[in-house]
PDB file of C-alpha atoms in Angstrom:
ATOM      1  CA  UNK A   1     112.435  92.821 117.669  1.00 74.00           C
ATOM      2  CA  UNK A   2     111.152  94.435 114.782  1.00 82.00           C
ATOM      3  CA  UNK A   3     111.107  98.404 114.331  1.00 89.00           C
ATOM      4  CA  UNK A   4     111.239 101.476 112.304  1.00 93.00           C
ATOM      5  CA  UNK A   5     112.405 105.163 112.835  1.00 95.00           C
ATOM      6  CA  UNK A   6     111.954 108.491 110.948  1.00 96.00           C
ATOM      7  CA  UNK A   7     114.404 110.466 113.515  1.00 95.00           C
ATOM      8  CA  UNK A   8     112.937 113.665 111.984  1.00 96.00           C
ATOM      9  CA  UNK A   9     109.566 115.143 112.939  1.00 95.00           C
ATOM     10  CA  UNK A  10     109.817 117.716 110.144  1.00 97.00           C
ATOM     11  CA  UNK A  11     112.191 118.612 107.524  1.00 98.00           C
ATOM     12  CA  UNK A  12     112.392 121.853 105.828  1.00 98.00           C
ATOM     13  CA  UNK A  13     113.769 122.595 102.233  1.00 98.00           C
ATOM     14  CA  UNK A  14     113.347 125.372  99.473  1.00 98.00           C
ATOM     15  CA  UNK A  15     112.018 124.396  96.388  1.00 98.00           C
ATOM     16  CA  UNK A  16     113.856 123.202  93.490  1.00 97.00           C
ATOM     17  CA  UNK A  17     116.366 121.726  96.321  1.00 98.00           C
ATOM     18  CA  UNK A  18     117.369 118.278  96.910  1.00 97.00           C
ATOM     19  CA  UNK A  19     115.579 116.267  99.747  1.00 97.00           C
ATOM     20  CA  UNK A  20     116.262 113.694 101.928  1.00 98.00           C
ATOM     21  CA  UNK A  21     113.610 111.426 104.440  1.00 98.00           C
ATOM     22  CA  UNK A  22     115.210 109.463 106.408  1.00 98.00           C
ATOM     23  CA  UNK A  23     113.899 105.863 107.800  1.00 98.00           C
ATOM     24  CA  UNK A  24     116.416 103.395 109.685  1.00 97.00           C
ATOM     25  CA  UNK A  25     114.869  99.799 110.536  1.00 95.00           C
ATOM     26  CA  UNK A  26     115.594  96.566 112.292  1.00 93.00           C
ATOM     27  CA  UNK A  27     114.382  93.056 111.521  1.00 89.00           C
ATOM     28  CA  UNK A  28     116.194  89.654 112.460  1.00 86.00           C
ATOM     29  CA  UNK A  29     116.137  88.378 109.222  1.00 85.00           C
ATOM     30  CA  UNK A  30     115.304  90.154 105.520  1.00 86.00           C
ATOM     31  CA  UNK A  31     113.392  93.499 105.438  1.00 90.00           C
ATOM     32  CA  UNK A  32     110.653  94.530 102.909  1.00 92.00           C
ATOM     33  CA  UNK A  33     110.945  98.228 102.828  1.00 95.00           C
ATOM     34  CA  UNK A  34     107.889 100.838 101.474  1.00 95.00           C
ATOM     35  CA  UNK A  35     107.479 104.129 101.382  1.00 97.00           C
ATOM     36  CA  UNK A  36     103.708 106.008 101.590  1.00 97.00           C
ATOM     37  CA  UNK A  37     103.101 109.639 101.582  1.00 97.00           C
ATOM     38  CA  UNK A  38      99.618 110.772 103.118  1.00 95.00           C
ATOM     39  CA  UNK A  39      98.327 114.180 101.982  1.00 93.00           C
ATOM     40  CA  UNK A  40      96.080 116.264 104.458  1.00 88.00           C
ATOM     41  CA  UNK A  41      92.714 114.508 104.912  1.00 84.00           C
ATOM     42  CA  UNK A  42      93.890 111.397 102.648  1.00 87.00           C
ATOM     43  CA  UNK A  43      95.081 107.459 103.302  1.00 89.00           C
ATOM     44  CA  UNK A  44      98.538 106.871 102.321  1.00 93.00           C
ATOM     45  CA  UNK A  45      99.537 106.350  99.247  1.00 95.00           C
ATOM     46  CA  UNK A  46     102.171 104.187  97.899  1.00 95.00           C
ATOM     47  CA  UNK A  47     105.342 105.707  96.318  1.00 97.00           C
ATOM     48  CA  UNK A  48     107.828 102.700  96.407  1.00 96.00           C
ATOM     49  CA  UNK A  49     109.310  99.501  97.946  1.00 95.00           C
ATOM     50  CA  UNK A  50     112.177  97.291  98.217  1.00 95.00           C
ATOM     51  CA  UNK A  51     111.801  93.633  98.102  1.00 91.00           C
ATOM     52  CA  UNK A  52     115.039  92.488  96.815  1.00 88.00           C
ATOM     53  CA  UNK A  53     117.423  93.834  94.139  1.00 88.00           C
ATOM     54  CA  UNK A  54     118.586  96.692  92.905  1.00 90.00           C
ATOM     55  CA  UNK A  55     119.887  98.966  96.224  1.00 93.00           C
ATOM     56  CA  UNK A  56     118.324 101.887  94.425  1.00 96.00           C
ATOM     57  CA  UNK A  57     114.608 102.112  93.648  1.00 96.00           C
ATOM     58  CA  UNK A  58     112.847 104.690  91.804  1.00 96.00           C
ATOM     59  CA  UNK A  59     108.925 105.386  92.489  1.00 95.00           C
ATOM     60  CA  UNK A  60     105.928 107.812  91.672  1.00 91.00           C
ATOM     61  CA  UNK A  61     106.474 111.550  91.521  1.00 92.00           C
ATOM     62  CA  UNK A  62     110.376 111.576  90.760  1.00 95.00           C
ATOM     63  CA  UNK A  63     111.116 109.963  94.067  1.00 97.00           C
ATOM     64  CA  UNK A  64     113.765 106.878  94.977  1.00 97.00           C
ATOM     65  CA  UNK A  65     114.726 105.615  98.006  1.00 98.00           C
ATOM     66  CA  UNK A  66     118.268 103.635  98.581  1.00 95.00           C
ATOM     67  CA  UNK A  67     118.608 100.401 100.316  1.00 96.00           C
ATOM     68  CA  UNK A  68     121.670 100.232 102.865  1.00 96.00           C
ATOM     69  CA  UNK A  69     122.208  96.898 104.611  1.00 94.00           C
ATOM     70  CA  UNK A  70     124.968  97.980 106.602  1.00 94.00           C
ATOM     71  CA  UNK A  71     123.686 101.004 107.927  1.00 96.00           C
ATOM     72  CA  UNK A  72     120.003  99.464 108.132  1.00 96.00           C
ATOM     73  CA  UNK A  73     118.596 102.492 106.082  1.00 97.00           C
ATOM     74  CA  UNK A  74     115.945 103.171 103.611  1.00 98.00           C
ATOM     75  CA  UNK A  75     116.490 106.786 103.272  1.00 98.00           C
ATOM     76  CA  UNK A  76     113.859 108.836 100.787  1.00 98.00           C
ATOM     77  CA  UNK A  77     114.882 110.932  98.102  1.00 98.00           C
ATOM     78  CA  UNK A  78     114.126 113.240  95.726  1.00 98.00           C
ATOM     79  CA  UNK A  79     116.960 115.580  93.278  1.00 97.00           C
ATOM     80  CA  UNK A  80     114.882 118.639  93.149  1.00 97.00           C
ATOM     81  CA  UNK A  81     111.434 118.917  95.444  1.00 97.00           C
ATOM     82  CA  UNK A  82     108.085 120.812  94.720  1.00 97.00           C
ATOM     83  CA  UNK A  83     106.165 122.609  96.876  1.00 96.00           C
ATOM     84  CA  UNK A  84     103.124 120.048  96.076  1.00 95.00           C
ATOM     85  CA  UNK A  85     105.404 117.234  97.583  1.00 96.00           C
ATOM     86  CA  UNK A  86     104.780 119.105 100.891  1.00 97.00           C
ATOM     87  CA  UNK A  87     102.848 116.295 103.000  1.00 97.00           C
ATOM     88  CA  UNK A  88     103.410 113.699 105.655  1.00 96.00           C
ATOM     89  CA  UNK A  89     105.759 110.560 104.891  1.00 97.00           C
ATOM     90  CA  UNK A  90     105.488 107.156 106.302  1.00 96.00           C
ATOM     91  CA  UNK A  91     108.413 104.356 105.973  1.00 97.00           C
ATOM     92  CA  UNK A  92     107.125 100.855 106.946  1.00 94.00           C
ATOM     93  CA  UNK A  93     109.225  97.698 107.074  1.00 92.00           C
ATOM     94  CA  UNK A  94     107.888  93.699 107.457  1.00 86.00           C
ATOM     95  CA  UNK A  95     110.704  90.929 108.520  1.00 79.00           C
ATOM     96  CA  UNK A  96     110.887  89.154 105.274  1.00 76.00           C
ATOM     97  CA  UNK A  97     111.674  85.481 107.035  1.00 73.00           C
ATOM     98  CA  UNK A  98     109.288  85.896 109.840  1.00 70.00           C
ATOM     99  CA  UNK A  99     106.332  83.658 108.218  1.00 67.00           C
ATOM    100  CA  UNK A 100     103.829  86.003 109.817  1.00 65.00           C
ATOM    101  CA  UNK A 101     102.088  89.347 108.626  1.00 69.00           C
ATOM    102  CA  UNK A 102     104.182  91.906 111.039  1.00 71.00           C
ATOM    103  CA  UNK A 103     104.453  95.479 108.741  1.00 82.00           C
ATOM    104  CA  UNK A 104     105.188  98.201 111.601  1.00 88.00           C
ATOM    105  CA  UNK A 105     104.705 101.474 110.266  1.00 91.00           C
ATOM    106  CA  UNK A 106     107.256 104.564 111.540  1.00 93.00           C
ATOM    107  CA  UNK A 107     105.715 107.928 113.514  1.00 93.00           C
ATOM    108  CA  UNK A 108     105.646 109.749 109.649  1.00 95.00           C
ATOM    109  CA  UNK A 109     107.955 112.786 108.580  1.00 97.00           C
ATOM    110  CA  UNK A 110     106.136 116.202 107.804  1.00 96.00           C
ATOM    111  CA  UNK A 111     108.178 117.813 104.739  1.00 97.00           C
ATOM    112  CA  UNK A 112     107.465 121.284 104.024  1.00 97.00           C
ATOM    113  CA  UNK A 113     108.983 122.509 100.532  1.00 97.00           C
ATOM    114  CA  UNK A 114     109.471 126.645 100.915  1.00 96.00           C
ATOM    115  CA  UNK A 115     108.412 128.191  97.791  1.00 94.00           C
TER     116      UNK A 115
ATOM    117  CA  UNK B   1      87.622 101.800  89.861  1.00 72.00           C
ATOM    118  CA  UNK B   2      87.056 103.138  93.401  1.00 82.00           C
ATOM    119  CA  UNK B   3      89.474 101.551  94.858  1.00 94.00           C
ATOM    120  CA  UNK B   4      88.796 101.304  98.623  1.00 96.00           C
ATOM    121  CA  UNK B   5      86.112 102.875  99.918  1.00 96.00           C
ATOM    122  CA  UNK B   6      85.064 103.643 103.610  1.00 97.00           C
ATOM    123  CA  UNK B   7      82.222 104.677 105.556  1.00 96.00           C
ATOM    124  CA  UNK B   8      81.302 106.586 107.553  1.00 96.00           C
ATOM    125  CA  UNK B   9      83.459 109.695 107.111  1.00 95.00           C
ATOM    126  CA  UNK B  10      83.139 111.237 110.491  1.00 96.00           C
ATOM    127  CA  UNK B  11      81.228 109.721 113.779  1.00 96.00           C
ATOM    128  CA  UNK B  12      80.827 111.159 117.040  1.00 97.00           C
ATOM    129  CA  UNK B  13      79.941 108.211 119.841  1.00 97.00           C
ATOM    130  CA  UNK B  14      79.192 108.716 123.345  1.00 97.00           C
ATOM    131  CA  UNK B  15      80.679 106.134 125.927  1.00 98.00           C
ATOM    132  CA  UNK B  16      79.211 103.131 125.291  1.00 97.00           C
ATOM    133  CA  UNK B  17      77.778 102.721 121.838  1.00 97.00           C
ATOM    134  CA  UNK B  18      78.257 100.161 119.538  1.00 97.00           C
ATOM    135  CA  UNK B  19      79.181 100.705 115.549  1.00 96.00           C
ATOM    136  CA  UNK B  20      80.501  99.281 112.864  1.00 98.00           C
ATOM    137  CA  UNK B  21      83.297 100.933 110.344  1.00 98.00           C
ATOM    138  CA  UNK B  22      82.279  99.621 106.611  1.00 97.00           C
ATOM    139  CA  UNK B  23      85.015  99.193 104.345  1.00 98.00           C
ATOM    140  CA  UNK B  24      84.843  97.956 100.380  1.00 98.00           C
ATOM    141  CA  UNK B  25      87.931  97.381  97.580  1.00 97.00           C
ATOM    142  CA  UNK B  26      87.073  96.937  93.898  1.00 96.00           C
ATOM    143  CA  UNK B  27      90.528  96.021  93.166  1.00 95.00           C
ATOM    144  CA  UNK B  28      89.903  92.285  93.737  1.00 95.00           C
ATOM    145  CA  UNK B  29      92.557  92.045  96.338  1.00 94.00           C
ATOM    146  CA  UNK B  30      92.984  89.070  98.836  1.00 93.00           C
ATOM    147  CA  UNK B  31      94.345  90.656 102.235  1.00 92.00           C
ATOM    148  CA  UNK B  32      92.692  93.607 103.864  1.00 94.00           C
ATOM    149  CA  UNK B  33      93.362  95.659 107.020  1.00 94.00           C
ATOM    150  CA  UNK B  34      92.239  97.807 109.635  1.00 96.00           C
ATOM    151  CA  UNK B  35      94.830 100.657 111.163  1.00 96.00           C
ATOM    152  CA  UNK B  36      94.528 103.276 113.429  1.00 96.00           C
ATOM    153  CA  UNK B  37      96.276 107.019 113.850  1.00 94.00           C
ATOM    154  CA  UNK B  38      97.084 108.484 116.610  1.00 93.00           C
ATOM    155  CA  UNK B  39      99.259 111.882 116.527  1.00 85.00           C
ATOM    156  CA  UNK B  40     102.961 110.842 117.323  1.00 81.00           C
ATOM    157  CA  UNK B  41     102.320 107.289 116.901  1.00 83.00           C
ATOM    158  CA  UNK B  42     101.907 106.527 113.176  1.00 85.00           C
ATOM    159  CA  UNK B  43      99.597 103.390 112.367  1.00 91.00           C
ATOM    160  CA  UNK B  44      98.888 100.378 113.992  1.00 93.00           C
ATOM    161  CA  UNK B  45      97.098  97.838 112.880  1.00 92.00           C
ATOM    162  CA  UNK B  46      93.923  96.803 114.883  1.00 95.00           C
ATOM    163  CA  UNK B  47      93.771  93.240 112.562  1.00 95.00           C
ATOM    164  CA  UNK B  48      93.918  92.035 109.326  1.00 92.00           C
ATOM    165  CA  UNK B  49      92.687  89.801 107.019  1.00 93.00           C
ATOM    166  CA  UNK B  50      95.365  87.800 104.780  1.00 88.00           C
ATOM    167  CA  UNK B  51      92.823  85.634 102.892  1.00 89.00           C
ATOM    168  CA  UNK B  52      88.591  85.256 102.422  1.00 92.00           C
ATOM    169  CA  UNK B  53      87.712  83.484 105.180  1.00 90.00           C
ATOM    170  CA  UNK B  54      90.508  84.205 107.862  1.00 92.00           C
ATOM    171  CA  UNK B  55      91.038  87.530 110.066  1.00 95.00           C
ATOM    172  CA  UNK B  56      94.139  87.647 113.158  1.00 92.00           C
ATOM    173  CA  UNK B  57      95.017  90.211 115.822  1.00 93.00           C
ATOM    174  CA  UNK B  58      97.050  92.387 114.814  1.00 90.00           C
ATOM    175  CA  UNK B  59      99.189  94.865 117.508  1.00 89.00           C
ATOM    176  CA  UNK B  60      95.868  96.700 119.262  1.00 95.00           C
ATOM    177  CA  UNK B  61      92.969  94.547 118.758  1.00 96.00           C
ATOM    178  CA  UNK B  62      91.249  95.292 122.140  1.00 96.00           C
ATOM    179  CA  UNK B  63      88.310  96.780 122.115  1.00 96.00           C
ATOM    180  CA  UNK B  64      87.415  95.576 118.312  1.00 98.00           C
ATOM    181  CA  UNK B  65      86.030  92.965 116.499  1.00 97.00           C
ATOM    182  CA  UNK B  66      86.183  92.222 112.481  1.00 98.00           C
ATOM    183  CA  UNK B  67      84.191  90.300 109.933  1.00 97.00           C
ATOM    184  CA  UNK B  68      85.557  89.770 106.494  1.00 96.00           C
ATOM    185  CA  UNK B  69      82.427  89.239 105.057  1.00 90.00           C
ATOM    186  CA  UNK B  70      83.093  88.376 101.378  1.00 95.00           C
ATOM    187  CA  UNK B  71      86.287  88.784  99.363  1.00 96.00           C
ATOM    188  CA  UNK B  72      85.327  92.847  98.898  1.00 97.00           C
ATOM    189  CA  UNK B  73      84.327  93.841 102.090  1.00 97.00           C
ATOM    190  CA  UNK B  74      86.300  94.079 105.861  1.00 98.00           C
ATOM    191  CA  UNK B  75      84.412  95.714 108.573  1.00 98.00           C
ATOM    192  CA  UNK B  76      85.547  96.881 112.336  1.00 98.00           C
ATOM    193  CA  UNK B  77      82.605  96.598 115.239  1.00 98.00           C
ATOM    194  CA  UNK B  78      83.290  98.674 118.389  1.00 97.00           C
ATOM    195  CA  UNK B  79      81.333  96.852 121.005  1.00 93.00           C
ATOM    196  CA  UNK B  80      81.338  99.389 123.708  1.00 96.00           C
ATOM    197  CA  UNK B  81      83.262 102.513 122.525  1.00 97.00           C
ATOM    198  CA  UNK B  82      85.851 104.199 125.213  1.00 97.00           C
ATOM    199  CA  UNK B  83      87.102 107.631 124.750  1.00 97.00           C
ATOM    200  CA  UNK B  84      90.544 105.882 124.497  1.00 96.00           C
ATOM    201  CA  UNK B  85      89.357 104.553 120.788  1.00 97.00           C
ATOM    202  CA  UNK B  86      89.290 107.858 119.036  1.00 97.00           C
ATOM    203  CA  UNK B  87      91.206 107.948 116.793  1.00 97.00           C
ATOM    204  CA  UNK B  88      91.118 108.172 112.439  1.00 96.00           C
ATOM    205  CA  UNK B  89      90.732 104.243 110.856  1.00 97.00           C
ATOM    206  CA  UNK B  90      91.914 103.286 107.608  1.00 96.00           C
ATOM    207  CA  UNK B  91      91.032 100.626 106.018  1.00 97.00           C
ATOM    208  CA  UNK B  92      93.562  99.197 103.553  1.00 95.00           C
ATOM    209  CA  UNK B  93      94.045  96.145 101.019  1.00 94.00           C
ATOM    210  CA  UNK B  94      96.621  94.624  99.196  1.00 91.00           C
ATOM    211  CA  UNK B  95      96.974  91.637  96.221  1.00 88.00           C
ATOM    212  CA  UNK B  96      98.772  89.085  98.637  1.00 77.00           C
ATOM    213  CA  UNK B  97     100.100  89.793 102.799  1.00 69.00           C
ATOM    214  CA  UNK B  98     103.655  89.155 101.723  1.00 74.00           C
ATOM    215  CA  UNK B  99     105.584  91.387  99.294  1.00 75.00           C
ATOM    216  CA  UNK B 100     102.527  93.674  98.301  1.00 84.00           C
ATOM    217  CA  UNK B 101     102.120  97.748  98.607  1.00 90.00           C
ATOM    218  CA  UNK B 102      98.697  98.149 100.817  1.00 92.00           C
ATOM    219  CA  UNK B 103      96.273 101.146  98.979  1.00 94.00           C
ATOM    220  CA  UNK B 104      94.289 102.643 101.643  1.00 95.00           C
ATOM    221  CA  UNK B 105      90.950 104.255 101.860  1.00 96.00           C
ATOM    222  CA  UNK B 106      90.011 107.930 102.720  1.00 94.00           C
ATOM    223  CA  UNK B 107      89.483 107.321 106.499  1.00 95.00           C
ATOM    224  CA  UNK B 108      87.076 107.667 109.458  1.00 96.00           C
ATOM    225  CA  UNK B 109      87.553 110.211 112.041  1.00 96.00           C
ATOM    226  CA  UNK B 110      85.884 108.675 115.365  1.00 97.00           C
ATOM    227  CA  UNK B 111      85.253 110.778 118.161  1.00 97.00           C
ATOM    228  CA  UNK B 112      84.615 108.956 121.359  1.00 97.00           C
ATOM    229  CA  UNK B 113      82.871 111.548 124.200  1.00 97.00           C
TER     230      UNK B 113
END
């Protein structure tokens, strides 16, 4: 079966400090990996994705996001965060090889950057 | 460009009513979709539309009916709303159903009573 997880309700970091969203997934056959961040009020917006590649991809607003195929992970990151990234993050993954429109979205991370 | 564009923002229903959600992209994509978000649960997607022309079920289509009514426009009918159905609605569209990021309108914040 197909399924995403953001084990992390919220995550807390001071500004100018590194930060990390995590997102683990599992498909049977090859994932397509995004990430969207939704701002209070908003629709998501589209920071980046993994299709095939290059393990590392870089997106809007400074952030990346590293493909692991053995540990299943699409972790979000950023080297030094802003209060204004502050907002709620979504990972959402699609089964590649599945032939049918599947995209399951995870519960969302709330990041709050500490001025 | 607008990009996608929903309405209404807000509704309040009681028990009962009919309405339908209007949704609109400029960007000239091909697949569109309807979601819903519920605290603690994320989105799901009520259905979709991969092409002009076609629409499918997508995880939690009870309750809801779509018409994709020209290349531009996707709209969600509730038929008989239940409290169970509020909920904020985004609709979203993408260039292909495959490989492509979805851009998402504002929202509509339902409130079934």
């Amino acid at each position: 079966a197909q399924s995403v997880a953001q084990p992390e309700d919220q995550v807390n970091v001071a500004e100018g400090n590194p930060l990390t969203v995590k997102c683990t997934y599992s498909v049977s056959g090859n994932p397509y990996l995004f990430w969207y961040v939704q701002y209070p009020n908003r629709g998501l917006q589209f920071l980046l994705k993994y299709i095939t590649g290059d393990n590392l991809v870089k997106g809007s607003y400074g952030f990346e996001a590293e493909f692991n195929k053995s540990q299943t992970s699409f972790h979000l990151k950023k080297p030094s965060a802003l209060v204004s990234d502050s907002a709620l993050y979504f990972c959402a993954v699609r089964d590649a090889t599945s032939g049918t429109y599947k995209y399951i979205f995870g519960t969302g991370t709330r990041l709050k950057v500490l001025a | 460009n607008a990009g996608v564009t929903q309405t209404p923002k807000f509704q309040v229903l009681k028990t009962g009513q009919s309405m339908t959600l209007q949704c609109a992209q400029d960007m000239n994509h091909n697949s569109m979709y309807w979601y819903r978000q519920d605290p603690g649960m994320g989105l799901r997607l009520i259905y979709y539309s991969a092409s002009e022309g076609t629409t499918d079920k997508g995880e939690v289509p009870n309750g809801y009916n779509v018409s994709r009514l020209n290349k531009r426009e996707f709209s969600l009918r509730l038929e008989s709303a239940a409290p169970s159905q509020t909920s904020v609605y985004f609709c979203a569209s993408s260039q292909a159903w495959e490989a492509y990021e979805q851009y998402f309108g504002p929202g509509t914040r339902l409130t079934v009573t």
